[in-house]
Amino acid sequence: MSERSYAILGTGALGGFYGAKLQKAGLDVHFLLKSDYEYVRDSGLVVESVDGDFTLPQVNAYNDVAKMPQCDVVVVALKTTQNHLLPQILPPVVKAGGVVLILQNGLAVEEEVAAIVSNVTIIGGLCFLCSNKVGAGHIRHLDYGQITLGEYASGYQACGVTEKMQQVADDFIHGGISIELTADLLLGRWKKLVWNIPYNGLSVILNARTDELMAYEHTRKLAEQLMYEVAAGAKSCDRIIPDSFIQLMLDYTVKMKPYRTSMKIDADEGRPLEVEAIFGTPLRKAQAAGVYLPQINCLYQQLKFLDGRLTVDG
Amino acid sequence: MSERSYAILGTGALGGFYGAKLQKAGLDVHFLLKSDYEYVRDSGLVVESVDGDFTLPQVNAYNDVAKMPQCDVVVVALKTTQNHLLPQILPPVVKAGGVVLILQNGLAVEEEVAAIVSNVTIIGGLCFLCSNKVGAGHIRHLDYGQITLGEYASGYQACGVTEKMQQVADDFIHGGISIELTADLLLGRWKKLVWNIPYNGLSVILNARTDELMAYEHTRKLAEQLMYEVAAGAKSCDRIIPDSFIQLMLDYTVKMKPYRTSMKIDADEGRPLEVEAIFGTPLRKAQAAGVYLPQINCLYQQLKFLDGRLTVDG
């Protein structure tokens, strides 16, 4: 049994799910909550899952990082739209020499975190999870769950599979989560964008599920063109995404169950959209290398409009 | 008084408005109708207009081109989505040596018509009109109304201001319509697309009025980028649209009253969208000259998806 303690910053559909799985496996887990704090403190967490339902009647719940113990691994499970909170909430909970595990979409979040905390190992985790929060302390896990882990080093230089990565992987595997390890986090993040950029973007803009987008010739083609632009963005960062990977993602999406993307769920729920992490930062990274991605830019500007209107109306 | 007779093919918001204005000015006008035929035959047309309301209790109404007289000027006022009907309905109504006046959006409609009828003069008209059909034979003219006329010659070579153009212009001016004459129809059509591509496209995709699109920095910027792509498309056809024209269109749109574009009205009414005329044909014209317009292509594919879903649902 691992003696590593875990802090979960953001106990929603994603953080709540993984945190509950770790606690169920016997780990010492501490959950930061906001709106659900009192409910979860008193009643714990309920996870309905395709892998088997379970409840945790008692969890370590907090509404203030100042009250949390310093943990060996701090899991950042907020939406990136909340990352302006990290300078306040991250430093108090992470042990010197500990790990910050960033389970977020997009690009370059590790750079932000590296600017906030030092003397820690930063690991990025790319989650492929279909999970919703359906009520206070109540998570519904619909499908998937695997995480790809990669360690961050300055400038996103590839740093292989490290001992820290292996330790975190062991804990999650112990909790019943599939883990892949990548030697090159930045490549992993760009590869995730190959899927996230077309489907998150188009699902919100066109109010569509993945199966609808793939059923029409023109959106299937547009998704493919967007994927090639993501590959061009990756190339601007010296990362090569082969054409075969793009074809794999297209085939894979055709075969998937109809899927409502995370950004579509955010839009439907009236929450801010992760436009900057998923679209803005990749565009700026590529642009800094002199590469312009016009169709991704088109989606970015459309989403900024929709996000702005959502926020104003909300 | 002109002795020219006019046939109006498509008595909707646009054809009904201009045809009524011509008849009110004393011209001999013949209206082709579909769903409103019986009503208009019995009750005529009502035009509510910012320039003054009027009614025409008796009009020459037809539901079959075979019953119409051959006319000196045949006005094509159908939506381009109905242009598959032209080979049947156009030849019977146009006099030898007569004029076909195409009051439609988009590009290259004149080429289609030239393939259908010969021994006629083809004139393209670019309408700037805000008008709705609010009931059977009932048109509400909200704003604007001017038309830019240009004569078509094979390959869209510029052919100056011709006598036929001047005659048609005189009739419309007599009917109280502002007319501009252009020596270069293709340039006129591309210039119209500078406005139509961004605002028709984005208004449907983002469910927005022009004022909303211009109120947000990102859509304002996207509209501008799309306009520059239209200018690149025009350049691929050897037509130069100066940057100052783009700035004029942007300034002009900022100052316009909130406007629901024609494509947005079509989408709201569940009618097919003019995607091919406004987006598909310009893209193909540019592509034939080796010029790729990625952001217009992005809008095109999004609109094809929305149009396809609209049609399937409808």
JSON list of N, CA, C and O in Angstrom, two decimals, chain A residues 199-228:
[
{"chain": "A", "resi": 199, "resn": "TYR", "atom": "N", "xyz": [-13.46, 18.19, -32.19]},
{"chain": "A", "resi": 199, "resn": "TYR", "atom": "CA", "xyz": [-14.73, 17.73, -31.63]},
{"chain": "A", "resi": 199, "resn": "TYR", "atom": "C", "xyz": [-15.26, 18.63, -30.53]},
{"chain": "A", "resi": 199, "resn": "TYR", "atom": "O", "xyz": [-16.45, 18.88, -30.46]},
{"chain": "A", "resi": 200, "resn": "ASN", "atom": "N", "xyz": [-14.40, 19.11, -29.64]},
{"chain": "A", "resi": 200, "resn": "ASN", "atom": "CA", "xyz": [-14.88, 20.07, -28.66]},
{"chain": "A", "resi": 200, "resn": "ASN", "atom": "C", "xyz": [-15.38, 21.33, -29.36]},
{"chain": "A", "resi": 200, "resn": "ASN", "atom": "O", "xyz": [-16.47, 21.83, -29.05]},
{"chain": "A", "resi": 201, "resn": "GLY", "atom": "N", "xyz": [-14.60, 21.81, -30.31]},
{"chain": "A", "resi": 201, "resn": "GLY", "atom": "CA", "xyz": [-14.98, 23.05, -30.99]},
{"chain": "A", "resi": 201, "resn": "GLY", "atom": "C", "xyz": [-16.28, 22.91, -31.76]},
{"chain": "A", "resi": 201, "resn": "GLY", "atom": "O", "xyz": [-17.24, 23.65, -31.55]},
{"chain": "A", "resi": 202, "resn": "LEU", "atom": "N", "xyz": [-16.32, 21.95, -32.67]},
{"chain": "A", "resi": 202, "resn": "LEU", "atom": "CA", "xyz": [-17.48, 21.83, -33.55]},
{"chain": "A", "resi": 202, "resn": "LEU", "atom": "C", "xyz": [-18.73, 21.40, -32.79]},
{"chain": "A", "resi": 202, "resn": "LEU", "atom": "O", "xyz": [-19.85, 21.80, -33.15]},
{"chain": "A", "resi": 203, "resn": "SER", "atom": "N", "xyz": [-18.58, 20.61, -31.74]},
{"chain": "A", "resi": 203, "resn": "SER", "atom": "CA", "xyz": [-19.77, 20.18, -31.00]},
{"chain": "A", "resi": 203, "resn": "SER", "atom": "C", "xyz": [-20.48, 21.38, -30.37]},
{"chain": "A", "resi": 203, "resn": "SER", "atom": "O", "xyz": [-21.71, 21.40, -30.31]},
{"chain": "A", "resi": 204, "resn": "VAL", "atom": "N", "xyz": [-19.69, 22.36, -29.92]},
{"chain": "A", "resi": 204, "resn": "VAL", "atom": "CA", "xyz": [-20.30, 23.56, -29.33]},
{"chain": "A", "resi": 204, "resn": "VAL", "atom": "C", "xyz": [-20.84, 24.48, -30.42]},
{"chain": "A", "resi": 204, "resn": "VAL", "atom": "O", "xyz": [-21.98, 24.93, -30.37]},
{"chain": "A", "resi": 205, "resn": "ILE", "atom": "N", "xyz": [-20.02, 24.73, -31.43]},
{"chain": "A", "resi": 205, "resn": "ILE", "atom": "CA", "xyz": [-20.40, 25.70, -32.46]},
{"chain": "A", "resi": 205, "resn": "ILE", "atom": "C", "xyz": [-21.62, 25.21, -33.24]},
{"chain": "A", "resi": 205, "resn": "ILE", "atom": "O", "xyz": [-22.52, 25.98, -33.56]},
{"chain": "A", "resi": 206, "resn": "LEU", "atom": "N", "xyz": [-21.66, 23.91, -33.53]},
{"chain": "A", "resi": 206, "resn": "LEU", "atom": "CA", "xyz": [-22.75, 23.37, -34.36]},
{"chain": "A", "resi": 206, "resn": "LEU", "atom": "C", "xyz": [-23.80, 22.64, -33.53]},
{"chain": "A", "resi": 206, "resn": "LEU", "atom": "O", "xyz": [-24.71, 22.03, -34.09]},
{"chain": "A", "resi": 207, "resn": "ASN", "atom": "N", "xyz": [-23.67, 22.70, -32.22]},
{"chain": "A", "resi": 207, "resn": "ASN", "atom": "CA", "xyz": [-24.64, 22.06, -31.33]},
{"chain": "A", "resi": 207, "resn": "ASN", "atom": "C", "xyz": [-24.86, 20.61, -31.74]},
{"chain": "A", "resi": 207, "resn": "ASN", "atom": "O", "xyz": [-25.99, 20.18, -32.05]},
{"chain": "A", "resi": 208, "resn": "ALA", "atom": "N", "xyz": [-23.79, 19.83, -31.73]},
{"chain": "A", "resi": 208, "resn": "ALA", "atom": "CA", "xyz": [-23.84, 18.49, -32.30]},
{"chain": "A", "resi": 208, "resn": "ALA", "atom": "C", "xyz": [-23.06, 17.49, -31.46]},
{"chain": "A", "resi": 208, "resn": "ALA", "atom": "O", "xyz": [-22.11, 17.84, -30.77]},
{"chain": "A", "resi": 209, "resn": "ARG", "atom": "N", "xyz": [-23.48, 16.25, -31.54]},
{"chain": "A", "resi": 209, "resn": "ARG", "atom": "CA", "xyz": [-22.72, 15.16, -30.94]},
{"chain": "A", "resi": 209, "resn": "ARG", "atom": "C", "xyz": [-21.68, 14.66, -31.95]},
{"chain": "A", "resi": 209, "resn": "ARG", "atom": "O", "xyz": [-21.77, 14.92, -33.16]},
{"chain": "A", "resi": 210, "resn": "THR", "atom": "N", "xyz": [-20.72, 13.88, -31.44]},
{"chain": "A", "resi": 210, "resn": "THR", "atom": "CA", "xyz": [-19.66, 13.37, -32.32]},
{"chain": "A", "resi": 210, "resn": "THR", "atom": "C", "xyz": [-20.23, 12.53, -33.47]},
{"chain": "A", "resi": 210, "resn": "THR", "atom": "O", "xyz": [-19.74, 12.61, -34.59]},
{"chain": "A", "resi": 211, "resn": "ASP", "atom": "N", "xyz": [-21.26, 11.73, -33.19]},
{"chain": "A", "resi": 211, "resn": "ASP", "atom": "CA", "xyz": [-21.79, 10.88, -34.26]},
{"chain": "A", "resi": 211, "resn": "ASP", "atom": "C", "xyz": [-22.43, 11.71, -35.37]},
{"chain": "A", "resi": 211, "resn": "ASP", "atom": "O", "xyz": [-22.32, 11.37, -36.55]},
{"chain": "A", "resi": 212, "resn": "GLU", "atom": "N", "xyz": [-23.06, 12.83, -35.01]},
{"chain": "A", "resi": 212, "resn": "GLU", "atom": "CA", "xyz": [-23.64, 13.70, -36.03]},
{"chain": "A", "resi": 212, "resn": "GLU", "atom": "C", "xyz": [-22.54, 14.34, -36.87]},
{"chain": "A", "resi": 212, "resn": "GLU", "atom": "O", "xyz": [-22.64, 14.41, -38.10]},
{"chain": "A", "resi": 213, "resn": "LEU", "atom": "N", "xyz": [-21.48, 14.80, -36.20]},
{"chain": "A", "resi": 213, "resn": "LEU", "atom": "CA", "xyz": [-20.37, 15.43, -36.93]},
{"chain": "A", "resi": 213, "resn": "LEU", "atom": "C", "xyz": [-19.74, 14.45, -37.91]},
{"chain": "A", "resi": 213, "resn": "LEU", "atom": "O", "xyz": [-19.31, 14.83, -39.00]},
{"chain": "A", "resi": 214, "resn": "MET", "atom": "N", "xyz": [-19.69, 13.17, -37.52]},
{"chain": "A", "resi": 214, "resn": "MET", "atom": "CA", "xyz": [-19.07, 12.17, -38.40]},
{"chain": "A", "resi": 214, "resn": "MET", "atom": "C", "xyz": [-20.04, 11.63, -39.45]},
{"chain": "A", "resi": 214, "resn": "MET", "atom": "O", "xyz": [-19.63, 11.02, -40.43]},
{"chain": "A", "resi": 215, "resn": "ALA", "atom": "N", "xyz": [-21.33, 11.85, -39.26]},
{"chain": "A", "resi": 215, "resn": "ALA", "atom": "CA", "xyz": [-22.32, 11.34, -40.21]},
{"chain": "A", "resi": 215, "resn": "ALA", "atom": "C", "xyz": [-22.40, 12.21, -41.46]},
{"chain": "A", "resi": 215, "resn": "ALA", "atom": "O", "xyz": [-22.86, 11.75, -42.50]},
{"chain": "A", "resi": 216, "resn": "TYR", "atom": "N", "xyz": [-21.98, 13.46, -41.35]},
{"chain": "A", "resi": 216, "resn": "TYR", "atom": "CA", "xyz": [-22.05, 14.37, -42.50]},
{"chain": "A", "resi": 216, "resn": "TYR", "atom": "C", "xyz": [-20.66, 14.50, -43.11]},
{"chain": "A", "resi": 216, "resn": "TYR", "atom": "O", "xyz": [-19.68, 14.79, -42.41]},
{"chain": "A", "resi": 217, "resn": "GLU", "atom": "N", "xyz": [-20.64, 14.34, -44.41]},
{"chain": "A", "resi": 217, "resn": "GLU", "atom": "CA", "xyz": [-19.39, 14.41, -45.18]},
{"chain": "A", "resi": 217, "resn": "GLU", "atom": "C", "xyz": [-18.59, 15.69, -44.88]},
{"chain": "A", "resi": 217, "resn": "GLU", "atom": "O", "xyz": [-17.37, 15.64, -44.71]},
{"chain": "A", "resi": 218, "resn": "HIS", "atom": "N", "xyz": [-19.29, 16.85, -44.81]},
{"chain": "A", "resi": 218, "resn": "HIS", "atom": "CA", "xyz": [-18.55, 18.11, -44.72]},
{"chain": "A", "resi": 218, "resn": "HIS", "atom": "C", "xyz": [-17.90, 18.31, -43.36]},
{"chain": "A", "resi": 218, "resn": "HIS", "atom": "O", "xyz": [-16.79, 18.83, -43.26]},
{"chain": "A", "resi": 219, "resn": "THR", "atom": "N", "xyz": [-18.60, 17.93, -42.29]},
{"chain": "A", "resi": 219, "resn": "THR", "atom": "CA", "xyz": [-17.98, 18.09, -40.97]},
{"chain": "A", "resi": 219, "resn": "THR", "atom": "C", "xyz": [-16.92, 17.01, -40.73]},
{"chain": "A", "resi": 219, "resn": "THR", "atom": "O", "xyz": [-15.94, 17.26, -40.04]},
{"chain": "A", "resi": 220, "resn": "ARG", "atom": "N", "xyz": [-17.11, 15.83, -41.32]},
{"chain": "A", "resi": 220, "resn": "ARG", "atom": "CA", "xyz": [-16.07, 14.80, -41.22]},
{"chain": "A", "resi": 220, "resn": "ARG", "atom": "C", "xyz": [-14.80, 15.31, -41.88]},
{"chain": "A", "resi": 220, "resn": "ARG", "atom": "O", "xyz": [-13.70, 15.21, -41.33]},
{"chain": "A", "resi": 221, "resn": "LYS", "atom": "N", "xyz": [-14.97, 15.94, -43.04]},
{"chain": "A", "resi": 221, "resn": "LYS", "atom": "CA", "xyz": [-13.82, 16.50, -43.77]},
{"chain": "A", "resi": 221, "resn": "LYS", "atom": "C", "xyz": [-13.19, 17.66, -42.98]},
{"chain": "A", "resi": 221, "resn": "LYS", "atom": "O", "xyz": [-11.97, 17.77, -42.89]},
{"chain": "A", "resi": 222, "resn": "LEU", "atom": "N", "xyz": [-14.04, 18.50, -42.41]},
{"chain": "A", "resi": 222, "resn": "LEU", "atom": "CA", "xyz": [-13.53, 19.63, -41.64]},
{"chain": "A", "resi": 222, "resn": "LEU", "atom": "C", "xyz": [-12.77, 19.14, -40.41]},
{"chain": "A", "resi": 222, "resn": "LEU", "atom": "O", "xyz": [-11.70, 19.68, -40.08]},
{"chain": "A", "resi": 223, "resn": "ALA", "atom": "N", "xyz": [-13.30, 18.12, -39.75]},
{"chain": "A", "resi": 223, "resn": "ALA", "atom": "CA", "xyz": [-12.59, 17.54, -38.59]},
{"chain": "A", "resi": 223, "resn": "ALA", "atom": "C", "xyz": [-11.20, 17.07, -39.02]},
{"chain": "A", "resi": 223, "resn": "ALA", "atom": "O", "xyz": [-10.20, 17.32, -38.34]},
{"chain": "A", "resi": 224, "resn": "GLU", "atom": "N", "xyz": [-11.14, 16.42, -40.15]},
{"chain": "A", "resi": 224, "resn": "GLU", "atom": "CA", "xyz": [-9.84, 15.93, -40.65]},
{"chain": "A", "resi": 224, "resn": "GLU", "atom": "C", "xyz": [-8.90, 17.10, -40.96]},
{"chain": "A", "resi": 224, "resn": "GLU", "atom": "O", "xyz": [-7.72, 17.06, -40.59]},
{"chain": "A", "resi": 225, "resn": "GLN", "atom": "N", "xyz": [-9.43, 18.13, -41.61]},
{"chain": "A", "resi": 225, "resn": "GLN", "atom": "CA", "xyz": [-8.58, 19.29, -41.93]},
{"chain": "A", "resi": 225, "resn": "GLN", "atom": "C", "xyz": [-8.07, 19.96, -40.64]},
{"chain": "A", "resi": 225, "resn": "GLN", "atom": "O", "xyz": [-6.91, 20.39, -40.57]},
{"chain": "A", "resi": 226, "resn": "LEU", "atom": "N", "xyz": [-8.93, 20.04, -39.64]},
{"chain": "A", "resi": 226, "resn": "LEU", "atom": "CA", "xyz": [-8.51, 20.61, -38.36]},
{"chain": "A", "resi": 226, "resn": "LEU", "atom": "C", "xyz": [-7.43, 19.76, -37.71]},
{"chain": "A", "resi": 226, "resn": "LEU", "atom": "O", "xyz": [-6.47, 20.27, -37.14]},
{"chain": "A", "resi": 227, "resn": "MET", "atom": "N", "xyz": [-7.56, 18.44, -37.81]},
{"chain": "A", "resi": 227, "resn": "MET", "atom": "CA", "xyz": [-6.54, 17.55, -37.26]},
{"chain": "A", "resi": 227, "resn": "MET", "atom": "C", "xyz": [-5.19, 17.78, -37.94]},
{"chain": "A", "resi": 227, "resn": "MET", "atom": "O", "xyz": [-4.15, 17.79, -37.27]},
{"chain": "A", "resi": 228, "resn": "TYR", "atom": "N", "xyz": [-5.22, 17.96, -39.25]},
{"chain": "A", "resi": 228, "resn": "TYR", "atom": "CA", "xyz": [-3.96, 18.24, -39.94]},
{"chain": "A", "resi": 228, "resn": "TYR", "atom": "C", "xyz": [-3.36, 19.58, -39.50]},
{"chain": "A", "resi": 228, "resn": "TYR", "atom": "O", "xyz": [-2.15, 19.72, -39.42]}
]
